[in-house]
Short mmCIF file of C-alpha atoms and ligand atoms in Angstrom, two decimals:
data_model
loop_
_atom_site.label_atom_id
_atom_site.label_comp_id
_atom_site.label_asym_id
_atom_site.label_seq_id
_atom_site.Cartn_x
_atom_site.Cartn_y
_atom_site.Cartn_z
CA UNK A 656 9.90 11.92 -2.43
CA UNK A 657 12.18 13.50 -5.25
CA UNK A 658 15.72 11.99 -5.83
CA UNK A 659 18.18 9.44 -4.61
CA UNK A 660 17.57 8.37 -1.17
CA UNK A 661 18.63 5.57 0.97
CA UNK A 662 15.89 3.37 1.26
CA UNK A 663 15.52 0.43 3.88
CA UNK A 664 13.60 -2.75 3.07
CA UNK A 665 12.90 -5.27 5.90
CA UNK A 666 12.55 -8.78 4.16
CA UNK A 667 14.65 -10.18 1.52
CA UNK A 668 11.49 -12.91 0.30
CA UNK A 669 10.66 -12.43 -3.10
CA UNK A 670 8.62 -8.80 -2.31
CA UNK A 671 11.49 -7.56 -0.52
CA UNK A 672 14.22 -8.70 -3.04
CA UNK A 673 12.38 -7.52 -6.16
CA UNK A 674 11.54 -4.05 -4.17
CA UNK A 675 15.15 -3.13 -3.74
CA UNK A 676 16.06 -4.29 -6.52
CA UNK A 677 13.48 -1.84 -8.37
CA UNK A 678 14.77 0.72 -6.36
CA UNK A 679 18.34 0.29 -6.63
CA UNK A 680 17.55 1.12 -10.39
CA UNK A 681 16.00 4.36 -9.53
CA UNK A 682 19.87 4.93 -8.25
CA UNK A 683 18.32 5.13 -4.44
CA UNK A 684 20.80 3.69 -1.77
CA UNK A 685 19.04 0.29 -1.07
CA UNK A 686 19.63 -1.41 2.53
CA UNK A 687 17.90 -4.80 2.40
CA UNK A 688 17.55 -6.66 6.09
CA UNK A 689 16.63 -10.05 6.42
CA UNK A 690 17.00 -11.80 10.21
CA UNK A 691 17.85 -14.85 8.53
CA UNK A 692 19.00 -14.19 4.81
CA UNK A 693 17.06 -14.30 1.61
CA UNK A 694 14.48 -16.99 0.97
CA UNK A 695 14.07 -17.64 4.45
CA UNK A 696 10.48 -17.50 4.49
CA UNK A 697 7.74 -18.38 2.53
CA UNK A 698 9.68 -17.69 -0.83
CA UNK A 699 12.46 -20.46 -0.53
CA UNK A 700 9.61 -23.87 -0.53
CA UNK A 701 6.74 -22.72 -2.68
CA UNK A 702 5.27 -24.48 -5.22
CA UNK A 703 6.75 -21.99 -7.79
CA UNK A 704 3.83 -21.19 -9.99
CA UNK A 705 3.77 -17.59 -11.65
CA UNK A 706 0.27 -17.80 -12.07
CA UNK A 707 -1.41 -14.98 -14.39
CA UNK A 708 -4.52 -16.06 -14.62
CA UNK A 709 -5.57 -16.58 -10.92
CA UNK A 710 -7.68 -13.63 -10.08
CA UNK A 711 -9.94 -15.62 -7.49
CA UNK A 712 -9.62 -14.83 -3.41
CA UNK A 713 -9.76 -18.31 -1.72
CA UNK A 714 -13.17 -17.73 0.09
CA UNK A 715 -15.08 -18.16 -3.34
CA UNK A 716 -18.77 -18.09 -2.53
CA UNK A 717 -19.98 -21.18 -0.65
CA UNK A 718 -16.56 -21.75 0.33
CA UNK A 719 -18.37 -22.27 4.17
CA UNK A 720 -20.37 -25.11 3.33
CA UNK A 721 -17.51 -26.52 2.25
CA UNK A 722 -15.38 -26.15 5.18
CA UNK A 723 -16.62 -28.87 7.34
CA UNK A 724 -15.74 -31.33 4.82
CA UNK A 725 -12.67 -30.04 4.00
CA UNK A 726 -12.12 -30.67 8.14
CA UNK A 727 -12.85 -34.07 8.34
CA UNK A 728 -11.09 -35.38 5.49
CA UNK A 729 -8.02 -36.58 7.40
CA UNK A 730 -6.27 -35.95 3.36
CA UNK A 731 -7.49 -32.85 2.55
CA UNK A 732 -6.55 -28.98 1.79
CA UNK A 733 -7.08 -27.61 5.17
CA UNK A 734 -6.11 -28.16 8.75
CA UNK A 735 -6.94 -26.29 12.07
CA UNK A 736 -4.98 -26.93 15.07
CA UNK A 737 -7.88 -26.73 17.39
CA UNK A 738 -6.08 -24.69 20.48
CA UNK A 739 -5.44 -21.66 17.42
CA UNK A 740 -9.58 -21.41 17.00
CA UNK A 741 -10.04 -18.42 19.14
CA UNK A 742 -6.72 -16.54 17.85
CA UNK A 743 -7.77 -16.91 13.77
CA UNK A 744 -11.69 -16.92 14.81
CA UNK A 745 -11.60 -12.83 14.00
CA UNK A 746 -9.86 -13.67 10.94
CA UNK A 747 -11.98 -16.70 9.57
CA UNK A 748 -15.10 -14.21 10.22
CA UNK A 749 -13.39 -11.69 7.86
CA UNK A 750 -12.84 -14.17 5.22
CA UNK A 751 -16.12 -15.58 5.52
CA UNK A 752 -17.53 -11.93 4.84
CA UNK A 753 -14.85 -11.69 2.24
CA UNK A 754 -16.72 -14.39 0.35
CA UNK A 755 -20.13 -12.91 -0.68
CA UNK A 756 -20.53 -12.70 -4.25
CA UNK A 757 -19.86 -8.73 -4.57
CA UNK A 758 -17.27 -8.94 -2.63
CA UNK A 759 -15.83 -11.53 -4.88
CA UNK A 760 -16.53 -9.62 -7.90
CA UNK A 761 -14.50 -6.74 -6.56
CA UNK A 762 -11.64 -8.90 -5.18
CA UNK A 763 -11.28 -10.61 -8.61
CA UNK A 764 -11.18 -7.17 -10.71
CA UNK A 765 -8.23 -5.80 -8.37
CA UNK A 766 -6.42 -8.92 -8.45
CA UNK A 767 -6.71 -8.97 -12.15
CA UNK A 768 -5.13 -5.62 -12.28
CA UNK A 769 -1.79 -6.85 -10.54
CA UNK A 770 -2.04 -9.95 -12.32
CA UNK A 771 -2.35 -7.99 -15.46
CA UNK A 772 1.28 -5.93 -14.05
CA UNK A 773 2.96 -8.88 -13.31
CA UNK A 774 4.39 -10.52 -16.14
CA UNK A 775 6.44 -7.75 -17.37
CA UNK A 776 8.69 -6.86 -13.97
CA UNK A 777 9.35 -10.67 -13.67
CA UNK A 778 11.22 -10.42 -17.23
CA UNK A 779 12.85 -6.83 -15.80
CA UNK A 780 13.95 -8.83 -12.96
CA UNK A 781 15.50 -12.31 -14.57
CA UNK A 782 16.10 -10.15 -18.11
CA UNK A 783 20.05 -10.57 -18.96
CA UNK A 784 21.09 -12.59 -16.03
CA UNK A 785 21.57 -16.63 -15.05
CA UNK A 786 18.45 -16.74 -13.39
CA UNK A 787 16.06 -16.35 -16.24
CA UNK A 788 16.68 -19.93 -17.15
CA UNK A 789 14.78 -20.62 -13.59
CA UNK A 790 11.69 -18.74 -15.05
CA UNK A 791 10.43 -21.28 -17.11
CA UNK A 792 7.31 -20.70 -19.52
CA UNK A 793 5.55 -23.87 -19.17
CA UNK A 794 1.84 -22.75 -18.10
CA UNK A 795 -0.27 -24.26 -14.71
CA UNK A 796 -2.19 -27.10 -15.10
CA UNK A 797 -5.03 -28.69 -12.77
CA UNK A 798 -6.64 -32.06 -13.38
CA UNK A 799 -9.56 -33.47 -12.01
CA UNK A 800 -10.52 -37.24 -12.04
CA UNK A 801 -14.12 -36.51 -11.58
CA UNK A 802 -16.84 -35.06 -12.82
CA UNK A 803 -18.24 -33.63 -10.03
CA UNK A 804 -14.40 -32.30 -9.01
CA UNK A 805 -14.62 -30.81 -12.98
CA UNK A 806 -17.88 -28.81 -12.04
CA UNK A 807 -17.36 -27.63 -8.80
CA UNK A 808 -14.50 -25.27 -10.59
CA UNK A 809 -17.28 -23.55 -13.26
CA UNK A 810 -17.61 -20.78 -10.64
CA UNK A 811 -13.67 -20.41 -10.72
CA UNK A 812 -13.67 -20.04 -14.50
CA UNK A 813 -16.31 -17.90 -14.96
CA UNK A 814 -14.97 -15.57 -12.88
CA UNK A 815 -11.75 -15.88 -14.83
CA UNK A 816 -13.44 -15.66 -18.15
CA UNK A 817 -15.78 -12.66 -16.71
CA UNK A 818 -12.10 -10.55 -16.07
CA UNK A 819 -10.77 -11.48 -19.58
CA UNK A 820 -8.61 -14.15 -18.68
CA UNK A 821 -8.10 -17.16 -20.84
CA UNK A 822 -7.52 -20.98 -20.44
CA UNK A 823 -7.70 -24.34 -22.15
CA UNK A 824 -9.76 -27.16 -21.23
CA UNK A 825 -8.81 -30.36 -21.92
CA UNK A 826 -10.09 -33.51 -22.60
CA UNK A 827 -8.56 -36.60 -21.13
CA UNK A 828 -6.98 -37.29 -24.69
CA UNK A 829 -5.11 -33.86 -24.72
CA UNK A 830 -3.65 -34.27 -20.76
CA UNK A 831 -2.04 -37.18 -22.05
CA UNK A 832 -0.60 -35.12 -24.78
CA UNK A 833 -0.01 -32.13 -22.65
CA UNK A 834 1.79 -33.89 -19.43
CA UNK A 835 2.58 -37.83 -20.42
CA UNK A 836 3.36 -38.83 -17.19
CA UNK A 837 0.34 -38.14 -15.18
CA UNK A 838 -1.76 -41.20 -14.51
CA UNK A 839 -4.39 -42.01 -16.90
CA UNK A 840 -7.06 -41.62 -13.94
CA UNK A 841 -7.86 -37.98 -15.00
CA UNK A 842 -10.77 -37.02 -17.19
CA UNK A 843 -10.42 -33.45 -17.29
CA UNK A 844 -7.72 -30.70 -17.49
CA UNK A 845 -7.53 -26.94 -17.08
CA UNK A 846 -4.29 -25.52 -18.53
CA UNK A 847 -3.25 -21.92 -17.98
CA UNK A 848 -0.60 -21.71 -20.84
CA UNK A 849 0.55 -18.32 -20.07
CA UNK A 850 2.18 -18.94 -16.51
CA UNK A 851 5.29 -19.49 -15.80
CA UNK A 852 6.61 -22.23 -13.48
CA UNK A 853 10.55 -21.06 -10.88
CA UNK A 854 12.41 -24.35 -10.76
CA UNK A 855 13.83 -23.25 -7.90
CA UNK A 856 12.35 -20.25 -5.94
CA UNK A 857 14.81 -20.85 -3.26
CA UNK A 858 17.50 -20.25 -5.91
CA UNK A 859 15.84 -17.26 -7.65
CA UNK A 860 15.35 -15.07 -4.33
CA UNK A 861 19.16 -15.85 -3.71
CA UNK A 862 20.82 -15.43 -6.64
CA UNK A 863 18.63 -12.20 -7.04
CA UNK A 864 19.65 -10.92 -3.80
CA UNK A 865 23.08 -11.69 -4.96
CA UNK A 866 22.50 -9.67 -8.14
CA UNK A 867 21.49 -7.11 -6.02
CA UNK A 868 24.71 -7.19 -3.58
CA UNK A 869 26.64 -6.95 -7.13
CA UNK A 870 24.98 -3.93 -8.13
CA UNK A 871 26.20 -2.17 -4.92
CA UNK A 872 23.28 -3.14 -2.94
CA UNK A 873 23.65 -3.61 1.15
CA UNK A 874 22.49 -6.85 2.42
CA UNK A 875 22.16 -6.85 6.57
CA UNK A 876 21.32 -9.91 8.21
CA UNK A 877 19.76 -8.11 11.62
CA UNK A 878 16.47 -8.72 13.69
CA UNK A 879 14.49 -5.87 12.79
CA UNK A 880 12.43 -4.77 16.59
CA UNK A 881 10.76 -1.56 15.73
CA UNK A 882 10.74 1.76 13.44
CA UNK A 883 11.03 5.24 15.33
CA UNK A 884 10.60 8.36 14.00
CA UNK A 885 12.56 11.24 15.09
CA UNK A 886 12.74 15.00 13.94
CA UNK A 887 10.96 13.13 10.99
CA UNK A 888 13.33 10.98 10.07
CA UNK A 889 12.96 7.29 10.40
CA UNK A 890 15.45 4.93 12.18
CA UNK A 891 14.91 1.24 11.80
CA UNK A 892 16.04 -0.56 15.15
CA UNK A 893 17.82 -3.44 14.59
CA UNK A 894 19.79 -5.99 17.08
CA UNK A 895 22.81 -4.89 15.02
CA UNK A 896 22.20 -0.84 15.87
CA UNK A 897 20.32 1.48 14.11
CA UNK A 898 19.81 2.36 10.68
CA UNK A 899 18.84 5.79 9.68
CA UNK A 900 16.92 5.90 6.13
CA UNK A 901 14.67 8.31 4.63
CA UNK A 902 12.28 5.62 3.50
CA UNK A 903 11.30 2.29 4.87
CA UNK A 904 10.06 -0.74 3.29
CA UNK A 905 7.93 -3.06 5.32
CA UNK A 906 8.33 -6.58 3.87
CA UNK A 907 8.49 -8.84 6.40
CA UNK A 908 6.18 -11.73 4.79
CA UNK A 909 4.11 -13.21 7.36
CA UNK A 910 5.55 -11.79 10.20
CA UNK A 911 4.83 -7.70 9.16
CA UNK A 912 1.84 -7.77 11.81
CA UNK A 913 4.24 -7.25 14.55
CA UNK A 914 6.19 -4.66 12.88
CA UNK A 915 2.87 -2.89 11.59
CA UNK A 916 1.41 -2.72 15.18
CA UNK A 917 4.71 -0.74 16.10
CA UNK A 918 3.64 1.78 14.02
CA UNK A 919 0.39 1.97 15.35
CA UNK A 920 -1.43 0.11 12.75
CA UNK A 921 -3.43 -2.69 13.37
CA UNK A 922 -4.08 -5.11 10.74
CA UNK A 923 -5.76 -9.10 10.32
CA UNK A 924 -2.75 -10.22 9.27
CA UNK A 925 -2.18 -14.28 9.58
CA UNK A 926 -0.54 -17.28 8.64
CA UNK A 927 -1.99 -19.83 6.38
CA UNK A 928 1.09 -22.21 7.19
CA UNK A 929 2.02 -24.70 3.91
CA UNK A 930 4.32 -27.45 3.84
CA UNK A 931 6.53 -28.71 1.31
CA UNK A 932 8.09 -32.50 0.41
CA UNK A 933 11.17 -32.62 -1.78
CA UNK A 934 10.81 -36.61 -3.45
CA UNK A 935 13.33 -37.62 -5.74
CA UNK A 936 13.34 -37.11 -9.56
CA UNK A 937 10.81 -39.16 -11.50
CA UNK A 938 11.42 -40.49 -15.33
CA UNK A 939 9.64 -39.50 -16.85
CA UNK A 940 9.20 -36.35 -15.06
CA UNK A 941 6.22 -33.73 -15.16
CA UNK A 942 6.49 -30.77 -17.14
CA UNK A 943 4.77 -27.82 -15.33
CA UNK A 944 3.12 -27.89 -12.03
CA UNK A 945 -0.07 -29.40 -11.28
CA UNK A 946 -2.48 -29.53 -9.17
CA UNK A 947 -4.67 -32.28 -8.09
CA UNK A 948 -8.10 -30.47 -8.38
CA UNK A 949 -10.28 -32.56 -5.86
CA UNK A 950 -6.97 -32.84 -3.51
CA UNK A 951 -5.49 -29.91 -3.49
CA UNK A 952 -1.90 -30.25 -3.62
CA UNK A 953 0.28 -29.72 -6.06
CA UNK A 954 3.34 -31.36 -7.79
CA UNK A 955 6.27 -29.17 -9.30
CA UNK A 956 8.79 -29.98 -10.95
CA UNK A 957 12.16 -28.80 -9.47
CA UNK A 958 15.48 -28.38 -10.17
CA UNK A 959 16.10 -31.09 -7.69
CA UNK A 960 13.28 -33.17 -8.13
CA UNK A 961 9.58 -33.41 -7.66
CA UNK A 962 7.89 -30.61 -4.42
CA UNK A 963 5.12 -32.08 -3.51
CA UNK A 964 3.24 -28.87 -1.62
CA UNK A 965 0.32 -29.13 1.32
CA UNK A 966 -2.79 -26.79 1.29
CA UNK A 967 -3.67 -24.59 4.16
CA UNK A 968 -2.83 -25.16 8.26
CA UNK A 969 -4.24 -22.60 10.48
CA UNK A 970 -2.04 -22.84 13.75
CA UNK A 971 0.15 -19.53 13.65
CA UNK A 972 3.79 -18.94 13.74
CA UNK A 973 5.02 -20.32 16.30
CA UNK A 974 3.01 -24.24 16.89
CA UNK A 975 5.54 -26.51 15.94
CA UNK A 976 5.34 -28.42 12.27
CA UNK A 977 3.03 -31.78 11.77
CA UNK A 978 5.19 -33.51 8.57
CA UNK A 979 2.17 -36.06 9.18
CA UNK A 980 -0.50 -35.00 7.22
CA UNK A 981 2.06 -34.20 3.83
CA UNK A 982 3.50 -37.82 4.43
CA UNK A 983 0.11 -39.25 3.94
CA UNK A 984 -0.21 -37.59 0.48
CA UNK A 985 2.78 -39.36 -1.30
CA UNK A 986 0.70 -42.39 -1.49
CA UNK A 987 -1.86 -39.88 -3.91
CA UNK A 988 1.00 -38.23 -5.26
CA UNK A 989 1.93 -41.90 -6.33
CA UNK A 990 -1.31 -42.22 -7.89
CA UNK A 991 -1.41 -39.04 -9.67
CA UNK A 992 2.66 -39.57 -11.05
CA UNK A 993 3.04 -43.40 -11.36
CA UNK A 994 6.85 -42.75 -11.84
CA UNK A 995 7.66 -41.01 -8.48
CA UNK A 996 9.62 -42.34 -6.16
CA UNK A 997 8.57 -42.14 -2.55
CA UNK A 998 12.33 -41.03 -1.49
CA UNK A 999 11.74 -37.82 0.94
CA UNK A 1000 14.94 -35.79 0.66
CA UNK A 1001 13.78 -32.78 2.76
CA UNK A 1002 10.44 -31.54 4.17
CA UNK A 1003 9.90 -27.79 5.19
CA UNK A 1004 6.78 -25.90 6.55
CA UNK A 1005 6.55 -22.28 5.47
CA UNK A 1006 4.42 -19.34 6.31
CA UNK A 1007 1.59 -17.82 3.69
CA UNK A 1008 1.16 -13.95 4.99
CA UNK A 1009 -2.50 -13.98 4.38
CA UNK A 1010 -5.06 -11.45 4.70
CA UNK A 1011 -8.75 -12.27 4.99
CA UNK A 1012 -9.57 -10.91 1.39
CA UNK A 1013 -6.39 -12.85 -0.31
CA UNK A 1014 -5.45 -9.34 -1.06
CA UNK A 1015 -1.84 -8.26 -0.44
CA UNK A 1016 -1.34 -4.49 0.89
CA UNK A 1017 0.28 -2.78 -0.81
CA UNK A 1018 1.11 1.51 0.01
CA UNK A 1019 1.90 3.92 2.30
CA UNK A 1020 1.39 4.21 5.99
CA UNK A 1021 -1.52 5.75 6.91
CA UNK A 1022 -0.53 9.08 7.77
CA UNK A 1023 3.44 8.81 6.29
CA UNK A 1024 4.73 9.51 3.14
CA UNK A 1025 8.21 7.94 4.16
CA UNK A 1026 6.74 4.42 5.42
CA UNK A 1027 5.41 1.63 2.79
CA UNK A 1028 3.86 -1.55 3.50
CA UNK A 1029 4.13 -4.67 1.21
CA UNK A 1030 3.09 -7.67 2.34
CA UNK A 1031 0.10 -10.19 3.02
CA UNK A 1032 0.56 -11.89 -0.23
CA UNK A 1033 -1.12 -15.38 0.82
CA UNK A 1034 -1.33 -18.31 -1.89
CA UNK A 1035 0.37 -15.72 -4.80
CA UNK A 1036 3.33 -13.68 -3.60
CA UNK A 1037 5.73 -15.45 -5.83
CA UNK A 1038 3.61 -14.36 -8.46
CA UNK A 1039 3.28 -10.78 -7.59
CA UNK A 1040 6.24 -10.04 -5.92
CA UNK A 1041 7.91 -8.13 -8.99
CA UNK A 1042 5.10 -6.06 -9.25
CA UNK A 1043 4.49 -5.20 -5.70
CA UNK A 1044 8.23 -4.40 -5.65
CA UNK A 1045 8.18 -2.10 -8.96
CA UNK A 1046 4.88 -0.71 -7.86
CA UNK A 1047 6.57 0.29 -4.37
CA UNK A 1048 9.47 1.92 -6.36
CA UNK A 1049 7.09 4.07 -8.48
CA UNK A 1050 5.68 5.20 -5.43
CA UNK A 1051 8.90 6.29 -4.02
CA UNK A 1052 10.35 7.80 -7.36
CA UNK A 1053 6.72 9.81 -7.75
CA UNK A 1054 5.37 7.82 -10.60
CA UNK A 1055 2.35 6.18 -11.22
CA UNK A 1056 2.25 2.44 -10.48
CA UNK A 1057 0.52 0.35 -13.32
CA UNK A 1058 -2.08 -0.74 -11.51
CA UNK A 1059 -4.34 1.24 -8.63
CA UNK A 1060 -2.60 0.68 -5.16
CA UNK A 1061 -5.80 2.18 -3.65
CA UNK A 1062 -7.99 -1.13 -2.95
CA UNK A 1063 -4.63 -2.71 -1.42
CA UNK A 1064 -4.49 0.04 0.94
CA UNK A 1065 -4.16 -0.68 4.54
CA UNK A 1066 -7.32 1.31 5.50
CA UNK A 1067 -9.48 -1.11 4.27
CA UNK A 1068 -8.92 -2.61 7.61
CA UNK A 1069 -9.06 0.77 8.93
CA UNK A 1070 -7.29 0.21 12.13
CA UNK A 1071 -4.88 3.00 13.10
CA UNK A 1072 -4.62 2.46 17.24
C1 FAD B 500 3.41 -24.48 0.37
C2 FAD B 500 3.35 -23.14 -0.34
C3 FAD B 500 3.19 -23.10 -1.71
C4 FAD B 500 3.11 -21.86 -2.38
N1 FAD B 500 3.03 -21.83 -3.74
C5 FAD B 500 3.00 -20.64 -4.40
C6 FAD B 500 2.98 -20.58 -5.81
O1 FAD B 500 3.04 -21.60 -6.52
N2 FAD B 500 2.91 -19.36 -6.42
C7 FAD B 500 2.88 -18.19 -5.69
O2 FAD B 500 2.79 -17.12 -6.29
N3 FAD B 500 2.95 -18.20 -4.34
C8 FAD B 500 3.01 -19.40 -3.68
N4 FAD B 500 3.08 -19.44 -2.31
C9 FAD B 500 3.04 -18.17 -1.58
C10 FAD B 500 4.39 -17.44 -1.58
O3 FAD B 500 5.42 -18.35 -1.26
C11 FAD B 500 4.37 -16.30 -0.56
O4 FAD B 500 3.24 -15.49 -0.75
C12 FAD B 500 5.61 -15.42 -0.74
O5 FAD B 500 6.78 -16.21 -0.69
C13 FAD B 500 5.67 -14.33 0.31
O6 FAD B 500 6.84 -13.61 0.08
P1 FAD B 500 7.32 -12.49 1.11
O7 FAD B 500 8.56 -11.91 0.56
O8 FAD B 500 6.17 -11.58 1.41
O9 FAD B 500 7.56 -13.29 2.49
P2 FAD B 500 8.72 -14.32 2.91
O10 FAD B 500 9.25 -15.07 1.76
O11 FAD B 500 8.15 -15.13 4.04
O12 FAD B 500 9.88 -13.40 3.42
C14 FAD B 500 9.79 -12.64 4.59
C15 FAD B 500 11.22 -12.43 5.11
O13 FAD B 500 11.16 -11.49 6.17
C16 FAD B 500 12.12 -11.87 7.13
N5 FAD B 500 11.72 -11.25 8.39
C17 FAD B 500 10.54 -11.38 9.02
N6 FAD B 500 10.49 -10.63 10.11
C18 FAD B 500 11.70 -10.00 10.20
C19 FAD B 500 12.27 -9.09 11.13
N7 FAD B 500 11.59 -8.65 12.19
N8 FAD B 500 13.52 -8.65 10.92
C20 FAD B 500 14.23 -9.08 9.84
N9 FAD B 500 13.74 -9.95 8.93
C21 FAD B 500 12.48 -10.39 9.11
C22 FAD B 500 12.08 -13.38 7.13
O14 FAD B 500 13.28 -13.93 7.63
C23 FAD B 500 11.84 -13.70 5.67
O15 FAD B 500 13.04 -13.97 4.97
C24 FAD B 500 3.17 -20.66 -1.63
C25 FAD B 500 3.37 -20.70 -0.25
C26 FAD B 500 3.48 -21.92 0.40
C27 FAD B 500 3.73 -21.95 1.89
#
């Protein structure tokens, strides 16, 4: 596609904000449509780590025989509700075959491609405005207070080290240095100094889509219901009328399944549903995020205090939330941060767009040159939002991406009805 078009991007999360804002700059007419606003989704209550270095899928090898423990840890990182077993059964069986070792080693190298992208179109994004003070370059950190929690990451960091990424480890002597307030309880750090930690996600996707309003952008709040093609031009059907464009976006976070089936596409698009706590600020505070390695949650630091953030819930879109298991965890978060205060000043579930192979797609249609999907970001799309969104745009404008789109391409589910 040669020259200014008008372009219309369903989703205004971070993938859809940072996609037409990429495009706007290629001087294309940008319609952005969110049903509910920006940062409705998944992007307003993450944990807001820009993590570089994470080039793992979640089904690392052995990652079955770990699964019924996970279960019956009434604390732990994952939840089924049982009645959703048969619906995410396909799903779980494509993650588990996900998992093999060469399947892994595959995975990891095309993740580590983006990864390697998405530094720079962050700074494009936040460069010059009020923002960039949200992108904050503080690193990840994840602490373990046991041994055996320690080792059962070596697989992790090998894999890391094996695609060239780097990362400290630290003794319980240089945690104390590195993050003051944690508990003394931890005997072993890994630091990823080159992330970046968003203070306040919510804020960022807002105040980006803002930026983009500024810059003569169009911001709909509509239902999108379907996508027609006509004479070979593409309407997108809204509950607020039609919109004609000459290229569509899909961006729709965890809910693009719907929308991809009404183009004929079939894809094992789910939901690994994650919940947030907002606690009051602690003093002293943490620096960066950090996970608790053997738990699996995650403190951040946030502009309005400390997120505490859940693992993984398989139940869909639409069961309704469980605040029960996240309320159990302040007691640990207590124990990891001594100076947080158990003062809950919001809770939120949100909704991971996950694909079996904790590989986003990323690319055309199958079949259309004027119809892009970008979406199924899982545990990362904060972090590779920018470059899903500037990778989208080179498409568009006919110039190479900076990374291969080809192994995020829908037809590796190969499922055109
Ligand atoms: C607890 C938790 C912690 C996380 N922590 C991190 C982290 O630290 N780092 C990281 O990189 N990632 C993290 N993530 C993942 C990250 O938040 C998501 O991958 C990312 O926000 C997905 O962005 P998105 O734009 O694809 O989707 P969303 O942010 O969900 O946006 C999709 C948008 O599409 C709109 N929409 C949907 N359907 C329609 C329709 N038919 N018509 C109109 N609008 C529609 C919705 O209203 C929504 O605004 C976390 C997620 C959770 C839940």
């Amino acid at each position: 596609m040669s020259g200014p078009r008008h372009v219309a991007v369903i989703g205004a999360g971070i993938v859809g904000v940072a996609t037409a804002l990429f495009l706007q700059r290629d001087a294309h007419r940008v319609t952005l449509i969110d049903r509910a606003g920006p940062a409705a989704g998944a992007s307003y209550g993450n944990a807001g780590g820009v993590v570089l270095s994470a080039c793992m899928p979640i089904g690392m090898p052995g990652i079955v025989c770990r699964v019924p423990a996970m279960l019956l840890d009434r604390d732990g990182p994952l939840r089924v509700r049982w009645r959703y077993l048969p619906r995410i059964a396909p799903w779980l069986l494509a993650f588990v075959r996900a998992s093999h070792p060469a399947r892994v080693e595959e995975i990891s190298c095309t993740l580590a491609a983006i990864l390697r992208a998405a530094e720079a179109p962050w700074h494009d994004l936040v460069r010059g405005r009020a923002v960039a003070a949200l992108l904050r370059p503080v690193g990840w950190l994840r602490v373990y207070d046991t041994d055996a929690g320690f080792a059962a990451v070596r697989p992790v960091l090998d894999l890391m080290t094996r695609r060239g990424f780097t990362f400290e480890v630290l003794s319980q002597a240089a945690l104390r240095e590195l993050e003051p307030a944690l508990a003394p309880i931890f005997r072993r750090g890994v630091w990823h100094p080159e992330s970046y930690s968003v203070a306040d996600p919510g804020r960022m996707v807002r105040d980006l889509a803002a930026a983009f309003v500024a810059d003569g952008g169009t911001l709909m709040r509509a239902e999108v219901r379907d996508i027609e093609t006509a004479n070979g031009a593409s309407r997108v059907m809204t509950d607020g009328g039609p919109i004609a464009a000459d290229a569509v976006v899909v961006a729709a976070g965890a809910w693009s399944r719907a929308l991809a089936r009404r183009l004929g596409v079939r894809v094992p698009l789910d939901t690994e549903r994650g919940y947030h706590l907002m606690l009051a600020p602690a003093e002293p505070g943490l620096r960066r995020p950090t996970v608790w390695g053997e738990r699996g949650f995650v403190l951040a630091p946030h502009a309005e205090g400390i997120r505490l953030t859940s693992g993984v819930e398989f139940a869909g879109l639409d069961a309704p939330p469980d605040f029960r298991p996240i309320r159990r965890l302040v007691p640990l978060a207590r124990r990891m941060l001594p100076s947080l205060r158990a003062e809950e000043r919001s809770a939120w579930l949100g909704f991971r767009p996950s694909l079996p192979d904790s590989l986003p797609v990323i690319g055309p249609v199958p079949g259309r040159r004027d119809i892009f999907f970008a979406f199924g970001h899982g545990h990362l799309g904060l972090t590779l939002g920018p470059a899903t969104g500037r990778a989208v745009a080179d498409v568009i404008a006919g110039r190479r991406p900076a990374f291969d789109l080809e192994p995020f391409a829908v037809a590796r589910w190969s499922c055109r009805r």
